[in-house]
Every structure is written in structure tokens, then in C-alpha cells.
Coordinates of C-alpha atoms in Angstrom, one line a residue:
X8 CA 14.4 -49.2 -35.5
X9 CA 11.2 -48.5 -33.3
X10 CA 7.6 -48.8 -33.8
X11 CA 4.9 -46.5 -33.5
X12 CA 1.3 -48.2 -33.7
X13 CA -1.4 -45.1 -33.4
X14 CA 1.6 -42.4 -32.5
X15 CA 2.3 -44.6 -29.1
X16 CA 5.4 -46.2 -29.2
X17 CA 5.2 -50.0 -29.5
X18 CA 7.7 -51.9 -27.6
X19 CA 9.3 -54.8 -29.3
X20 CA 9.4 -58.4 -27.8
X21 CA 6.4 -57.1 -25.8
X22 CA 2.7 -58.9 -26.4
X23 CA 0.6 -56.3 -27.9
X24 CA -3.3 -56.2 -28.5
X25 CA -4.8 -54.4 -32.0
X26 CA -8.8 -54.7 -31.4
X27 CA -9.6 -57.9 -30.3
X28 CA -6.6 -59.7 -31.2
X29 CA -3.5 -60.2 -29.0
X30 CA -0.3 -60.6 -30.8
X31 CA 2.3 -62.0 -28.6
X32 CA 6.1 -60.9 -28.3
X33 CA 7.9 -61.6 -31.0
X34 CA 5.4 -60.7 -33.3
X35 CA 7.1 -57.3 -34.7
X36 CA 10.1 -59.0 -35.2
X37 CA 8.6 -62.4 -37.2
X38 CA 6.3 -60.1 -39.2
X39 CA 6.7 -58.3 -42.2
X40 CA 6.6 -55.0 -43.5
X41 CA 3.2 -55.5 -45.4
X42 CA 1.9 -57.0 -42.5
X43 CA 2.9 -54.5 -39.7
X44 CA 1.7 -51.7 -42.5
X45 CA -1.8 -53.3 -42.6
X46 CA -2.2 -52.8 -38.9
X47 CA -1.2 -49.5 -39.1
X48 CA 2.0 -49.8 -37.6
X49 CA 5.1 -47.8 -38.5
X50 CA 8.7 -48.1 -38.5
X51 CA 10.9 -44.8 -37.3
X52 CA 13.8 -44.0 -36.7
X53 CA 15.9 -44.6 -33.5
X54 CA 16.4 -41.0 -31.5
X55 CA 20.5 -40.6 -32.5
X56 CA 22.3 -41.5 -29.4
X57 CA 25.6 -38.8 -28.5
X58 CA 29.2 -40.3 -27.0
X59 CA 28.5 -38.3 -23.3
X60 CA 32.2 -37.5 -22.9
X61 CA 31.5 -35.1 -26.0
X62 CA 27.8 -34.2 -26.0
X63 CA 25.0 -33.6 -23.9
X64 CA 22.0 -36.1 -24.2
X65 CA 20.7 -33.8 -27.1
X66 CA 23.6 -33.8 -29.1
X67 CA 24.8 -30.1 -28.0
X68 CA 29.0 -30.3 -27.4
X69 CA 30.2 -29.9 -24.2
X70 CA 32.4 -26.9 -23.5
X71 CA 35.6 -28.2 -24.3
X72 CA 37.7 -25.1 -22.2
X73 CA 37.6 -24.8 -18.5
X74 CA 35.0 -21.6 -17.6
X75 CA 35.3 -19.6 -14.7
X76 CA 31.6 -19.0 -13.4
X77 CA 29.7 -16.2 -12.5
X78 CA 26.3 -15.3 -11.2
X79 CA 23.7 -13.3 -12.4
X80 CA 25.4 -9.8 -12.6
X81 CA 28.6 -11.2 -14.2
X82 CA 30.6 -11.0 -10.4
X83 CA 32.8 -14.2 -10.3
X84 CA 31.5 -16.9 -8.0
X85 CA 33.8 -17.8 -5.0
X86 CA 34.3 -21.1 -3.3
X87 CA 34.6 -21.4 0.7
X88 CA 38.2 -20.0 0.5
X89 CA 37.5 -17.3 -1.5
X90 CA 39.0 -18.5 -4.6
X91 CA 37.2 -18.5 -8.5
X92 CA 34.9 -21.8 -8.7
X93 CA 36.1 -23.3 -11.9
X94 CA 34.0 -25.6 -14.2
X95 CA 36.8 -28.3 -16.2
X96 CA 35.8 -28.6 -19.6
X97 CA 35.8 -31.7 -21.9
X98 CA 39.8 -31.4 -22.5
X99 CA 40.7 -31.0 -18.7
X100 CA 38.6 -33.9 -17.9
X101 CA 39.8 -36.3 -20.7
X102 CA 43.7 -35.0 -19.3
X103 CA 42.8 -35.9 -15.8
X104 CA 41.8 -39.6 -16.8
X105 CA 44.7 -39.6 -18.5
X106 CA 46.7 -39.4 -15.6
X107 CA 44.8 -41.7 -13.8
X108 CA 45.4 -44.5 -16.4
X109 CA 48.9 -43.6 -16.1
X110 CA 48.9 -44.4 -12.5
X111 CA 47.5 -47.4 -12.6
X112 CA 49.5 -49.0 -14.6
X113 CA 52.6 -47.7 -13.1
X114 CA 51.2 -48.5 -10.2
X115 CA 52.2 -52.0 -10.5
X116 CA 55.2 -51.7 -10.6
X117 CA 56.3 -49.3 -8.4
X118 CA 57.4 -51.8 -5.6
X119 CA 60.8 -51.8 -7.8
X120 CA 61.3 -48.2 -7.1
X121 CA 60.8 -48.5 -3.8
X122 CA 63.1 -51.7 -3.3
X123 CA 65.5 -50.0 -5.2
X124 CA 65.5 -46.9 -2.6
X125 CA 65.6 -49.4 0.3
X126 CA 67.9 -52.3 -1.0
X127 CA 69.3 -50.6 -3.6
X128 CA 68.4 -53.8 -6.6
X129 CA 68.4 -52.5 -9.9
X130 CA 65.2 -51.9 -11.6
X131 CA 64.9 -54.5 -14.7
X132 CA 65.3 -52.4 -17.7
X133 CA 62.0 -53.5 -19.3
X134 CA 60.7 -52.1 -15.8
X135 CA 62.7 -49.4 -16.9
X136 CA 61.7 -48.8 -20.2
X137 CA 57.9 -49.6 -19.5
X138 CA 57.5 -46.9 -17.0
X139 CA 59.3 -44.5 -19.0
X140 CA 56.5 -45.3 -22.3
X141 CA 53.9 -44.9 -19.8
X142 CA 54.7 -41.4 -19.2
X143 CA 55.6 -40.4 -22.4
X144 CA 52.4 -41.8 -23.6
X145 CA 50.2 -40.1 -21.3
X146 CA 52.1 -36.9 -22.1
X147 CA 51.5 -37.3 -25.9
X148 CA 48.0 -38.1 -25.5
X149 CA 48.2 -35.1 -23.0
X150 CA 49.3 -32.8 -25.8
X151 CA 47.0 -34.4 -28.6
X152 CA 44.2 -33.7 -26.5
X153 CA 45.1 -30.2 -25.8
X154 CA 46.0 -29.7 -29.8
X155 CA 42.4 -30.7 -30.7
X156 CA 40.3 -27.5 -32.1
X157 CA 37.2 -28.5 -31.7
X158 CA 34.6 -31.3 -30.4
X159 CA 35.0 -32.9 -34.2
X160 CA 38.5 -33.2 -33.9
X161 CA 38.4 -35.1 -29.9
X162 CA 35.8 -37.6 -31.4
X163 CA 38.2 -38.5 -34.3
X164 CA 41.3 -38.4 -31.6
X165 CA 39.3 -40.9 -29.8
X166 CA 38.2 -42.9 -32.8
X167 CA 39.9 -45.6 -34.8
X168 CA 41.1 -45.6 -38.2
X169 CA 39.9 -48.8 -40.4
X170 CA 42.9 -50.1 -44.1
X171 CA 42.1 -53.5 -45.4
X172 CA 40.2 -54.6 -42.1
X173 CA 42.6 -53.3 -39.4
X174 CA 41.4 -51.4 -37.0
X175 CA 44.3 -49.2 -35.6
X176 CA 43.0 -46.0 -32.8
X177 CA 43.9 -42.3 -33.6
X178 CA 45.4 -42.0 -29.8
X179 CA 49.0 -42.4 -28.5
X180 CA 48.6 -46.2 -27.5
X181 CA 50.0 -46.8 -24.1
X182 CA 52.9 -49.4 -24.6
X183 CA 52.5 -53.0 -23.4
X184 CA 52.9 -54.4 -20.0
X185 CA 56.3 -56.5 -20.2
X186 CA 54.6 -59.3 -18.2
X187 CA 51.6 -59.5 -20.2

């Protein structure tokens, strides 16, 4: 919660001064009700605050589909090579990251791939196994992404789902690292 005293926004753990008297810092959050109402000081409510891979700062969605952009009279709008300049939308973006996560945690272990080409040592299965999850996760949450209708629909994706205390997320979970 915020506080307004006179329609100015009053900051708390900040000393404050009403007339002659000076309150100090954590007066608003010692005090009561009655007694920040007698000074004229009133409680509001918090502006709402948006998850910015969805929304813009106001709460507006973000375009979830990629848009090919155009000037003022409609023409397409070319880069330097001539080709159409291309704005990702929320879904391409989320995808991308995907595929970044991905990497990275193949990444770790793909100095078994390459001894394998060089020295040709077999690649423990749970190597095996782990890498193959890793893609197939980042392809499911790939294709859950894409399947979502509508900004409503990504926020629950990217949510969790709460049963008798347990937490479990909407998404694909990545499997675990075999030497975690």
C-alpha cells in the first residue's frame, strides 16, 4: 500500500513533517489507521505491476505474432539488404530463449560428442539420455508456446499450478542434469 498525505505521495520509512511536527521514518508503519486518518493521510492502492514479457508497463499485451512493418503509406519497410524488417512477437521471443536454455545446458556436455568424434569413447548413456530430454523438452515447450491463443493463455503456460501445497509449473520441465 502507498500513502497520499494532501494528494503528494508520502514515502514510507522516510521522516516526514505535518505543520510543525516532524515524524521520523518509521512512523507510517508503527502508526495506526486512526492515527494516520487524523493527519489526513490516506492509504491507496499500489499502481498493478504487469509481467514485461507479456505486457507493456500499462498493462496493454504485447503482440504475440511476429509483424512485418511498414511506414506511413502502408509500403513495407526494408533493411540494408533490401529484405522486410521484421518485429518478433512475444511467442518468437519466448521460442528463441528457449533455444538458448537448451544450449546451455547441452553445452556442458558436449566435450563427449566431440571426444567421441575424435577418440571414438562411447557417450555414457545418461549423457545420452540427458541430451536427448533436453531437446525434446525445448521442442515441447517450443510447441506449447506456439499452441497458446492468446496473452491469457502464455501467462498460465508460464505459471504454476498449486494441490495440497505443491507447487508444480504449467511448462515442459527440462529434465535433470545427471550430475546434479
Amino acid at each position: 500500500m502507498a500513502f497520499k498525505l494532501n494528494g503528494n505521495p508520502l514515502a514510507v520509512d522516510v521522516p516526514f513533517t505535518v505543520g510543525d511536527i516532524n515524524y521520523p521514518a518509521n512512523w507510517l508503519r508503527l502508526s495506526t489507521a486512526d492515527e494516520k486518518t487524523a493527519l489526513g493521510i490516506t492509504e491507496v492502492a499500489d499502481d498493478p505491476t504487469y509481467d514485461n514479457r507479456f505486457y507493456w508497463g500499462n498493462g496493454t499485451p504485447k503482440t504475440l505474432t511476429d509483424t512485418n512493418e511498414v511506414d506511413e503509406n502502408g509500403d513495407p519497410v526494408l533493411d540494408e539488404n533490401g529484405d522486410q524488417v521484421v518485429t518478433l512477437g512475444v511467442k518468437s521471443i519466448l521460442k528463441a530463449q528457449e533455444k538458448v536454455i537448451a544450449g546451455s545446458l547441452l553445452a556442458k556436455y558436449d566435450w563427449y560428442v566431440v571426444r567421441k568424434a575424435e577418440k571414438s569413447t562411447a557417450i555414457p548413456s545418461a549423457i545420452t539420455t540427458y541430451r536427448d530430454g533436453v531437446r525434446t523438452a525445448c521442442t515441447t515447450r517450443e510447441t506449447e508456446i506456439t499452441n497458446c491463443a492468446d496473452t491469457a493463455a502464455l501467462v498460465t503456460l508460464y505459471g504454476q499450478t498449486e494441490k495440497d501445497g505443491v507447487y508444480t509449473p504449467n511448462m515442459t520441465q527440462y529434465p535433470t542434469d545427471p550430475n546434479s
